[in-house]
Short mmCIF file of C-alpha atoms in Angstrom, two decimals:
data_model
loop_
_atom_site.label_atom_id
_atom_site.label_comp_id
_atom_site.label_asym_id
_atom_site.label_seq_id
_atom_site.Cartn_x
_atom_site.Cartn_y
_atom_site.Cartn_z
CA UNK S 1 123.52 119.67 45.87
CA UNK S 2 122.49 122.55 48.36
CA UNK S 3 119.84 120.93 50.55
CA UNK S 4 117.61 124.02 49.60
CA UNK S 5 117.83 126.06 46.64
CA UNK S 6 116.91 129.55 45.26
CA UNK S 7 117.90 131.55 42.11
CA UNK S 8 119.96 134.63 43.26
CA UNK S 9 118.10 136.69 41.16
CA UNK S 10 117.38 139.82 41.15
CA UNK S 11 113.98 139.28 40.14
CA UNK S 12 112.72 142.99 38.89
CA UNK S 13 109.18 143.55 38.85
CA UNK S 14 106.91 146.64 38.34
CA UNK S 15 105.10 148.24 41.13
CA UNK S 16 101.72 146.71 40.93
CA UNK S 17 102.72 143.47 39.58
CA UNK S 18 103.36 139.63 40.79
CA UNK S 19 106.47 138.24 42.40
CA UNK S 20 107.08 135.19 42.52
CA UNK S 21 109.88 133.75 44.29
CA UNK S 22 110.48 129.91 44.16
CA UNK S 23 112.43 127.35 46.10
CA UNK S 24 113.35 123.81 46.13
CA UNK S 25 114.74 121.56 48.51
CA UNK S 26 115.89 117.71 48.53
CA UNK S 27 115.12 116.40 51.82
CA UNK S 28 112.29 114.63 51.59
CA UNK S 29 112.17 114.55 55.42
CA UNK S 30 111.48 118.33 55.50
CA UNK S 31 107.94 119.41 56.68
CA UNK S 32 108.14 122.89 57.47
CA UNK S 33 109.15 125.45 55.19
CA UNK S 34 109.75 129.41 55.91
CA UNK S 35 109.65 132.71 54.03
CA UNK S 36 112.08 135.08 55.31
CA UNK S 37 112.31 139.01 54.41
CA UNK S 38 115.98 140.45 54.67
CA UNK S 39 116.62 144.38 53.79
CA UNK S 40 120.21 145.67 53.23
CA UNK S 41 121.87 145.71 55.59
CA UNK S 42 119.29 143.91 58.58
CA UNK S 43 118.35 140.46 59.82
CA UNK S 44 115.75 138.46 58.17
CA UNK S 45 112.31 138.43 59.25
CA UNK S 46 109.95 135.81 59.37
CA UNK S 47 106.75 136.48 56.39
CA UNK S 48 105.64 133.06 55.87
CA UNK S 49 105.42 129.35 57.43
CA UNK S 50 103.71 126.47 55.17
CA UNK S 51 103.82 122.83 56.40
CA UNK S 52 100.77 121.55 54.19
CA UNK S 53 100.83 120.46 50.68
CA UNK S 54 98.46 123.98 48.91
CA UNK S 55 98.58 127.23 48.93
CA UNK S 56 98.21 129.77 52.45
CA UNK S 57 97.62 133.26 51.75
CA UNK S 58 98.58 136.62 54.48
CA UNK S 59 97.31 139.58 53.01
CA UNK S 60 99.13 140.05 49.86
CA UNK S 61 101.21 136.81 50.28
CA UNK S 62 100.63 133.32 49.38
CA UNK S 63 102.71 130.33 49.95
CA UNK S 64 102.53 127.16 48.21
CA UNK S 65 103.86 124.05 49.06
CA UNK S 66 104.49 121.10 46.29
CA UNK S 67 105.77 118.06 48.37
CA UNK S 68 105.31 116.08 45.89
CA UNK S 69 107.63 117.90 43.38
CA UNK S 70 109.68 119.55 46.49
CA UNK S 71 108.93 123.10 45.67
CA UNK S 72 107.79 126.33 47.64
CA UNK S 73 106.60 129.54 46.25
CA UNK S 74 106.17 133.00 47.62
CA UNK S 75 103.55 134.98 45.13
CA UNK S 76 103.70 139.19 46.09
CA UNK S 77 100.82 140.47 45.15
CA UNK S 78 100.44 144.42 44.63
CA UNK S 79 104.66 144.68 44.34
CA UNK S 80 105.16 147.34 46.72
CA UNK S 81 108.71 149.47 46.25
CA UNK S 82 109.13 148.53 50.20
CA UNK S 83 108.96 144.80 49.29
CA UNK S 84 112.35 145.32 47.51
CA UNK S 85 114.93 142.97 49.37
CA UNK S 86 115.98 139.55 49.49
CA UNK S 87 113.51 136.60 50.57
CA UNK S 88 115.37 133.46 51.92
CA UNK S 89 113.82 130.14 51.46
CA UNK S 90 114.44 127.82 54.53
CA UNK S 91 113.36 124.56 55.26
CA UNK S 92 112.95 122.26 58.96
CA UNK S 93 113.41 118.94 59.44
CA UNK S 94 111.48 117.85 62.20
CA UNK S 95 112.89 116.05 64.68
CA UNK S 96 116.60 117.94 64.01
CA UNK S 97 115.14 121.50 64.15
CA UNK S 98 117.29 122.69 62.24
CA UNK S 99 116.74 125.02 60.28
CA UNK S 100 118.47 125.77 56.62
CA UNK S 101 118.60 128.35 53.97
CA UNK S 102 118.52 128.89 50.93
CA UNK S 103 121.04 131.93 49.38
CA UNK S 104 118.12 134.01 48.81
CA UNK S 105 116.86 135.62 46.02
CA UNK S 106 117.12 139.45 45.20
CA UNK S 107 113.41 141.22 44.63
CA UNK S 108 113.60 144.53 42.80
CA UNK S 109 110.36 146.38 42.92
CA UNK S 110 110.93 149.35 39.99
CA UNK S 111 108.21 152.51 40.68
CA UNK E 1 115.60 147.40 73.70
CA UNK E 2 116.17 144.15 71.45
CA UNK E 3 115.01 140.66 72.42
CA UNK E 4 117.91 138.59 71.18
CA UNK E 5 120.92 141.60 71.58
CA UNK E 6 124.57 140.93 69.56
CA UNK E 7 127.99 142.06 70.96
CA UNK E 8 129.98 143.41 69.09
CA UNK E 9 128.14 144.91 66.32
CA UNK E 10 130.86 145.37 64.37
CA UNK E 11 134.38 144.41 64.61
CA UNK E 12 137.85 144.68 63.09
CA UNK E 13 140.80 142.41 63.81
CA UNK E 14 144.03 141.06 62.53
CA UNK E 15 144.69 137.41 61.36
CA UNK E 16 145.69 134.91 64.70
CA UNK E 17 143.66 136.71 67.34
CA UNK E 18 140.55 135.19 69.26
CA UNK E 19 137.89 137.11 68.82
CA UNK E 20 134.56 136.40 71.31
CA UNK E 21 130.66 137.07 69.73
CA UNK E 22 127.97 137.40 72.20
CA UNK E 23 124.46 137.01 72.27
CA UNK E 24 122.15 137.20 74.75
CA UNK E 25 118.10 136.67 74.70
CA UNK E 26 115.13 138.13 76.45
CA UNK E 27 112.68 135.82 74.63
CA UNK E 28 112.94 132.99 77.39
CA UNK E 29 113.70 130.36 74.21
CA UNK E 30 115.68 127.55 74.79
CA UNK E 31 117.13 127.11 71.43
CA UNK E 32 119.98 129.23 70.57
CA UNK E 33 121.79 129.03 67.15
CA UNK E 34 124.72 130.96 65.34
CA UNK E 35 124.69 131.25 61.68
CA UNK E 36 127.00 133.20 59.07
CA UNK E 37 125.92 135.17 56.26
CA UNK E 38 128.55 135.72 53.18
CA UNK E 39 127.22 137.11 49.83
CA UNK E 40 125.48 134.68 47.71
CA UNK E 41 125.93 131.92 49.97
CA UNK E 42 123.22 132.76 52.45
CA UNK E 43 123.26 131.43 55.71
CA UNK E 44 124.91 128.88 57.25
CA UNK E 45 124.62 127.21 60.81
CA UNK E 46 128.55 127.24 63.24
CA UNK E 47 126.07 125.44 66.04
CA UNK E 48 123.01 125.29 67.83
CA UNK E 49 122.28 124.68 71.37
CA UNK E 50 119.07 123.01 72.81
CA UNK E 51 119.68 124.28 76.21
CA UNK E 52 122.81 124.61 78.64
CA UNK E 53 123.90 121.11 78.34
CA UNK E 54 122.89 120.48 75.08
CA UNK E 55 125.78 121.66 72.40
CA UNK E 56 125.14 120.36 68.54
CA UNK E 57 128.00 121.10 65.23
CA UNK E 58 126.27 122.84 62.15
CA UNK E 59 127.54 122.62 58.85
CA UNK E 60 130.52 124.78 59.20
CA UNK E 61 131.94 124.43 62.33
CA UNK E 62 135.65 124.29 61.60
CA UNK E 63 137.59 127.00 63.52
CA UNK E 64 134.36 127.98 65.93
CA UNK E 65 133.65 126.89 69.70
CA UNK E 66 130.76 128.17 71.21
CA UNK E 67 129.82 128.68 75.20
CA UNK E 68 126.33 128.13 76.41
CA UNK E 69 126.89 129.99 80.04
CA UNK E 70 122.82 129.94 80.88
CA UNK E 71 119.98 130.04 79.42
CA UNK E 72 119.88 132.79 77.92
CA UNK E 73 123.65 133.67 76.77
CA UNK E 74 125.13 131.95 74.07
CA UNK E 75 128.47 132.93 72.67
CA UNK E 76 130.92 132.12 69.37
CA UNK E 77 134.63 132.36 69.72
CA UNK E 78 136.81 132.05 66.84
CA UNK E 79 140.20 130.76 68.64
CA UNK E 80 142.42 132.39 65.89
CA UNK E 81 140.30 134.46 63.56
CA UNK E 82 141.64 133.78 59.66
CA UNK E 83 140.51 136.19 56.86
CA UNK E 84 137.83 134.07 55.37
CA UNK E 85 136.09 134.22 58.07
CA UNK E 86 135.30 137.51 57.64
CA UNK E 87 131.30 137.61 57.63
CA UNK E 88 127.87 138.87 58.71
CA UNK E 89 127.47 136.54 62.02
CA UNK E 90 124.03 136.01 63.66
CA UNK E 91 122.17 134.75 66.71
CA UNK E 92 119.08 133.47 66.38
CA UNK E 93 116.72 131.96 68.99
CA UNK E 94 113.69 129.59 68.80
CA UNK E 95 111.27 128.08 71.09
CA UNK E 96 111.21 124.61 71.35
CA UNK E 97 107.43 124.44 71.25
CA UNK E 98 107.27 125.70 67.78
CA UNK E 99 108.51 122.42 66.48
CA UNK E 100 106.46 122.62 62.88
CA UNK E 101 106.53 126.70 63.00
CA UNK E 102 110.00 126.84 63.55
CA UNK E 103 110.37 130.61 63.51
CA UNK E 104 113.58 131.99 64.04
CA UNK E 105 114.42 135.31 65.98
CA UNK E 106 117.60 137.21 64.81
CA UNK E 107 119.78 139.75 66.41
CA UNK E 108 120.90 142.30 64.50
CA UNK E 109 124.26 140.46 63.43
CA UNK E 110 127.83 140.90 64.25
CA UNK E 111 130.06 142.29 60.89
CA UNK E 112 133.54 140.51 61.35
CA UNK E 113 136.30 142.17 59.28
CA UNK E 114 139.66 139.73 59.97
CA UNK E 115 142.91 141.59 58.37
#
Protein backbone atom coordinates (compact mmCIF):
# COMPACT_ATOMS: atom_id res chain seq x y z
CA UNK A 1 0.00 0.00 0.00
CA UNK A 2 1.41 3.47 -1.26
CA UNK A 3 1.83 5.47 1.92
CA UNK A 4 -0.29 8.23 0.11
CA UNK A 5 -2.71 7.76 -2.52
CA UNK A 6 -4.49 9.61 -5.40
CA UNK A 7 -6.64 8.50 -8.40
CA UNK A 8 -4.66 9.28 -11.65
CA UNK A 9 -7.51 10.67 -13.08
CA UNK A 10 -8.02 12.84 -15.39
CA UNK A 11 -10.71 14.43 -13.63
CA UNK A 12 -12.58 16.69 -16.50
CA UNK A 13 -14.58 19.43 -15.33
CA UNK A 14 -16.37 22.42 -17.01
CA UNK A 15 -15.09 25.88 -16.76
CA UNK A 16 -17.06 27.30 -13.95
CA UNK A 17 -17.53 24.21 -12.06
CA UNK A 18 -16.03 22.28 -8.79
CA UNK A 19 -12.93 20.15 -8.63
CA UNK A 20 -12.38 18.15 -6.32
CA UNK A 21 -9.32 16.27 -5.92
CA UNK A 22 -8.97 13.73 -3.01
CA UNK A 23 -6.18 11.93 -1.23
CA UNK A 24 -5.53 9.40 1.33
CA UNK A 25 -2.70 8.37 3.21
CA UNK A 26 -1.92 5.51 5.93
CA UNK A 27 0.46 6.92 8.29
CA UNK A 28 -1.23 7.81 11.03
CA UNK A 29 1.91 9.69 12.19
CA UNK A 30 1.46 12.24 9.36
CA UNK A 31 0.45 15.84 10.42
CA UNK A 32 1.10 17.96 7.61
CA UNK A 33 -0.34 17.54 4.37
CA UNK A 34 0.46 19.60 0.95
CA UNK A 35 -1.28 20.55 -2.30
CA UNK A 36 1.04 20.75 -5.07
CA UNK A 37 0.28 22.28 -8.73
CA UNK A 38 2.47 20.64 -11.59
CA UNK A 39 1.95 21.89 -15.43
CA UNK A 40 3.41 19.83 -18.34
CA UNK A 41 6.29 19.83 -18.51
CA UNK A 42 7.42 22.08 -14.98
CA UNK A 43 8.06 21.47 -11.30
CA UNK A 44 5.33 21.41 -8.86
CA UNK A 45 4.34 24.30 -6.93
CA UNK A 46 3.23 24.57 -3.59
CA UNK A 47 -1.04 25.72 -3.47
CA UNK A 48 -1.96 24.40 -0.22
CA UNK A 49 -0.66 23.30 3.43
CA UNK A 50 -3.38 21.85 6.04
CA UNK A 51 -2.17 20.41 9.38
CA UNK A 52 -5.64 20.77 11.29
CA UNK A 53 -8.50 18.46 11.22
CA UNK A 54 -11.41 21.15 8.88
CA UNK A 55 -11.43 22.82 6.09
CA UNK A 56 -8.79 26.13 5.08
CA UNK A 57 -9.82 28.09 2.23
CA UNK A 58 -7.13 30.54 -0.31
CA UNK A 59 -9.16 32.31 -2.61
CA UNK A 60 -10.80 29.79 -4.70
CA UNK A 61 -9.19 26.81 -2.84
CA UNK A 62 -10.14 24.90 0.13
CA UNK A 63 -8.42 22.11 1.83
CA UNK A 64 -9.86 19.70 4.12
CA UNK A 65 -8.31 17.51 6.35
CA UNK A 66 -10.17 14.15 7.78
CA UNK A 67 -7.63 12.63 10.30
CA UNK A 68 -9.88 10.70 11.52
CA UNK A 69 -10.76 8.87 8.21
CA UNK A 70 -7.10 9.82 6.72
CA UNK A 71 -8.31 11.86 3.86
CA UNK A 72 -7.42 15.34 2.21
CA UNK A 73 -9.34 17.22 -0.32
CA UNK A 74 -8.56 20.04 -2.66
CA UNK A 75 -12.14 21.73 -3.79
CA UNK A 76 -11.41 24.35 -7.13
CA UNK A 77 -13.82 26.59 -7.13
CA UNK A 78 -14.60 28.72 -10.42
CA UNK A 79 -12.53 25.80 -12.68
CA UNK A 80 -10.36 28.03 -14.50
CA UNK A 81 -8.88 26.50 -18.08
CA UNK A 82 -5.32 27.59 -16.41
CA UNK A 83 -6.03 25.26 -13.44
CA UNK A 84 -5.68 22.34 -15.95
CA UNK A 85 -2.63 20.18 -14.66
CA UNK A 86 -1.83 17.66 -12.24
CA UNK A 87 -2.18 18.31 -8.30
CA UNK A 88 0.08 15.98 -6.17
CA UNK A 89 -1.04 15.04 -2.78
CA UNK A 90 1.94 14.84 -0.27
CA UNK A 91 2.07 14.18 3.17
CA UNK A 92 5.01 15.00 6.30
CA UNK A 93 5.78 13.12 9.02
CA UNK A 94 7.06 15.19 11.59
CA UNK A 95 9.97 14.44 13.12
CA UNK A 96 11.39 12.57 9.62
CA UNK A 97 10.58 15.56 7.34
CA UNK A 98 10.12 13.80 4.81
CA UNK A 99 8.11 14.50 2.57
CA UNK A 100 5.98 11.94 0.14
CA UNK A 101 3.75 11.97 -2.81
CA UNK A 102 1.15 10.86 -4.06
CA UNK A 103 1.13 10.00 -8.21
CA UNK A 104 -1.02 12.88 -8.76
CA UNK A 105 -4.10 13.28 -10.28
CA UNK A 106 -4.78 14.77 -13.85
CA UNK A 107 -7.35 18.02 -13.77
CA UNK A 108 -8.89 18.79 -17.14
CA UNK A 109 -10.64 22.10 -17.16
CA UNK A 110 -12.87 21.90 -20.72
CA UNK A 111 -13.91 25.81 -21.92
CA UNK B 1 17.89 33.77 -12.08
CA UNK B 2 16.44 30.54 -10.23
CA UNK B 3 16.73 29.94 -6.48
CA UNK B 4 17.37 26.21 -6.43
CA UNK B 5 19.25 25.95 -10.26
CA UNK B 6 19.60 22.09 -11.95
CA UNK B 7 22.61 20.99 -14.11
CA UNK B 8 22.10 19.45 -16.68
CA UNK B 9 18.72 20.20 -17.84
CA UNK B 10 18.57 17.63 -20.02
CA UNK B 11 20.74 14.78 -20.79
CA UNK B 12 21.37 11.80 -23.05
CA UNK B 13 23.68 8.88 -22.32
CA UNK B 14 24.43 5.30 -23.03
CA UNK B 15 23.95 2.31 -20.58
CA UNK B 16 27.38 1.88 -18.03
CA UNK B 17 28.39 5.52 -17.90
CA UNK B 18 28.34 7.78 -14.64
CA UNK B 19 26.45 10.44 -15.14
CA UNK B 20 26.71 13.57 -12.31
CA UNK B 21 23.22 15.87 -11.49
CA UNK B 22 23.79 19.10 -9.84
CA UNK B 23 21.93 21.35 -7.85
CA UNK B 24 22.73 24.24 -6.27
CA UNK B 25 20.47 26.74 -3.95
CA UNK B 26 20.25 30.42 -3.32
CA UNK B 27 17.46 30.01 -0.72
CA UNK B 28 20.01 29.62 2.29
CA UNK B 29 17.86 26.15 3.29
CA UNK B 30 19.54 23.55 4.89
CA UNK B 31 17.55 20.69 3.66
CA UNK B 32 18.32 19.45 0.32
CA UNK B 33 16.47 16.45 -1.28
CA UNK B 34 16.51 14.59 -4.77
CA UNK B 35 13.43 13.01 -6.00
CA UNK B 36 12.46 11.21 -9.42
CA UNK B 37 9.44 11.67 -11.34
CA UNK B 38 8.30 8.67 -13.87
CA UNK B 39 4.73 8.73 -15.33
CA UNK B 40 2.09 7.62 -13.05
CA UNK B 41 4.32 6.90 -10.32
CA UNK B 42 4.87 10.41 -9.09
CA UNK B 43 7.66 11.24 -7.10
CA UNK B 44 9.94 9.45 -5.30
CA UNK B 45 12.81 10.46 -2.80
CA UNK B 46 17.00 8.93 -3.99
CA UNK B 47 18.03 11.02 -0.56
CA UNK B 48 17.84 13.92 1.48
CA UNK B 49 20.41 15.79 3.30
CA UNK B 50 19.91 17.81 6.59
CA UNK B 51 23.04 19.70 6.16
CA UNK B 52 26.77 18.87 5.09
CA UNK B 53 27.25 16.09 7.45
CA UNK B 54 23.99 14.88 7.56
CA UNK B 55 23.31 12.23 4.49
CA UNK B 56 19.77 10.12 4.83
CA UNK B 57 18.57 6.95 1.97
CA UNK B 58 14.98 7.62 0.48
CA UNK B 59 12.93 5.03 -0.83
CA UNK B 60 14.80 4.29 -3.94
CA UNK B 61 18.19 4.62 -3.46
CA UNK B 62 19.64 1.64 -5.26
CA UNK B 63 22.20 2.67 -7.93
CA UNK B 64 22.40 6.59 -6.59
CA UNK B 65 25.20 8.30 -4.32
CA UNK B 66 24.83 11.72 -3.63
CA UNK B 67 27.62 14.56 -2.54
CA UNK B 68 26.73 17.25 -0.12
CA UNK B 69 30.00 19.62 -0.96
CA UNK B 70 28.46 22.81 1.20
CA UNK B 71 25.68 24.13 2.05
CA UNK B 72 24.27 24.96 -0.63
CA UNK B 73 25.36 22.27 -3.45
CA UNK B 74 23.98 19.02 -3.42
CA UNK B 75 24.62 16.57 -6.18
CA UNK B 76 23.24 12.84 -7.54
CA UNK B 77 25.57 10.58 -9.37
CA UNK B 78 24.38 7.52 -10.91
CA UNK B 79 27.78 5.34 -10.91
CA UNK B 80 26.65 3.36 -14.07
CA UNK B 81 23.47 4.82 -15.46
CA UNK B 82 20.98 1.67 -16.57
CA UNK B 83 17.93 2.40 -18.84
CA UNK B 84 15.29 2.39 -16.21
CA UNK B 85 16.58 4.98 -14.79
CA UNK B 86 15.67 7.09 -17.31
CA UNK B 87 13.46 9.91 -15.53
CA UNK B 88 12.44 13.48 -14.70
CA UNK B 89 15.05 14.10 -11.65
CA UNK B 90 14.55 16.98 -9.16
CA UNK B 91 16.11 19.05 -6.40
CA UNK B 92 14.18 20.34 -3.97
CA UNK B 93 15.12 22.42 -0.89
CA UNK B 94 13.37 23.16 2.47
CA UNK B 95 14.00 25.11 5.49
CA UNK B 96 14.31 23.41 8.51
CA UNK B 97 12.15 25.89 10.39
CA UNK B 98 9.12 25.02 8.46
CA UNK B 99 8.83 21.77 10.29
CA UNK B 100 4.70 21.57 10.09
CA UNK B 101 4.69 23.78 6.66
CA UNK B 102 7.06 21.71 5.07
CA UNK B 103 7.09 23.47 1.72
CA UNK B 104 9.26 22.24 -0.80
CA UNK B 105 11.22 24.38 -3.45
CA UNK B 106 11.93 22.63 -6.85
CA UNK B 107 14.37 23.26 -9.58
CA UNK B 108 13.31 22.93 -12.77
CA UNK B 109 14.33 19.11 -13.07
CA UNK B 110 16.96 17.26 -14.89
CA UNK B 111 15.33 14.86 -18.01
CA UNK B 112 17.70 11.70 -18.00
CA UNK B 113 17.43 9.70 -21.25
CA UNK B 114 19.94 6.38 -20.57
CA UNK B 115 20.33 4.37 -24.09
Amino acid sequence: QKEVEQNSGPLSVPEGAIASLNCTYSDRGSQSFFWYRQYSGKSPELIMFIYSNGDKEDGRFTAQLNKASQYVSLLIRDSQPSDSATYLCAALKRGYQKVTFGTGTKLQVIP
Amino acid sequence: DADVTQTPRNRITKTGKRIMLECSQTKGHDRMYWYRQDPGLGLRLIYYSFDVKDINKGEISDGYSVSRQAQAKFSLSLESAIPNQTALYFCATASSGADLTGELFFGEGSRLTVL
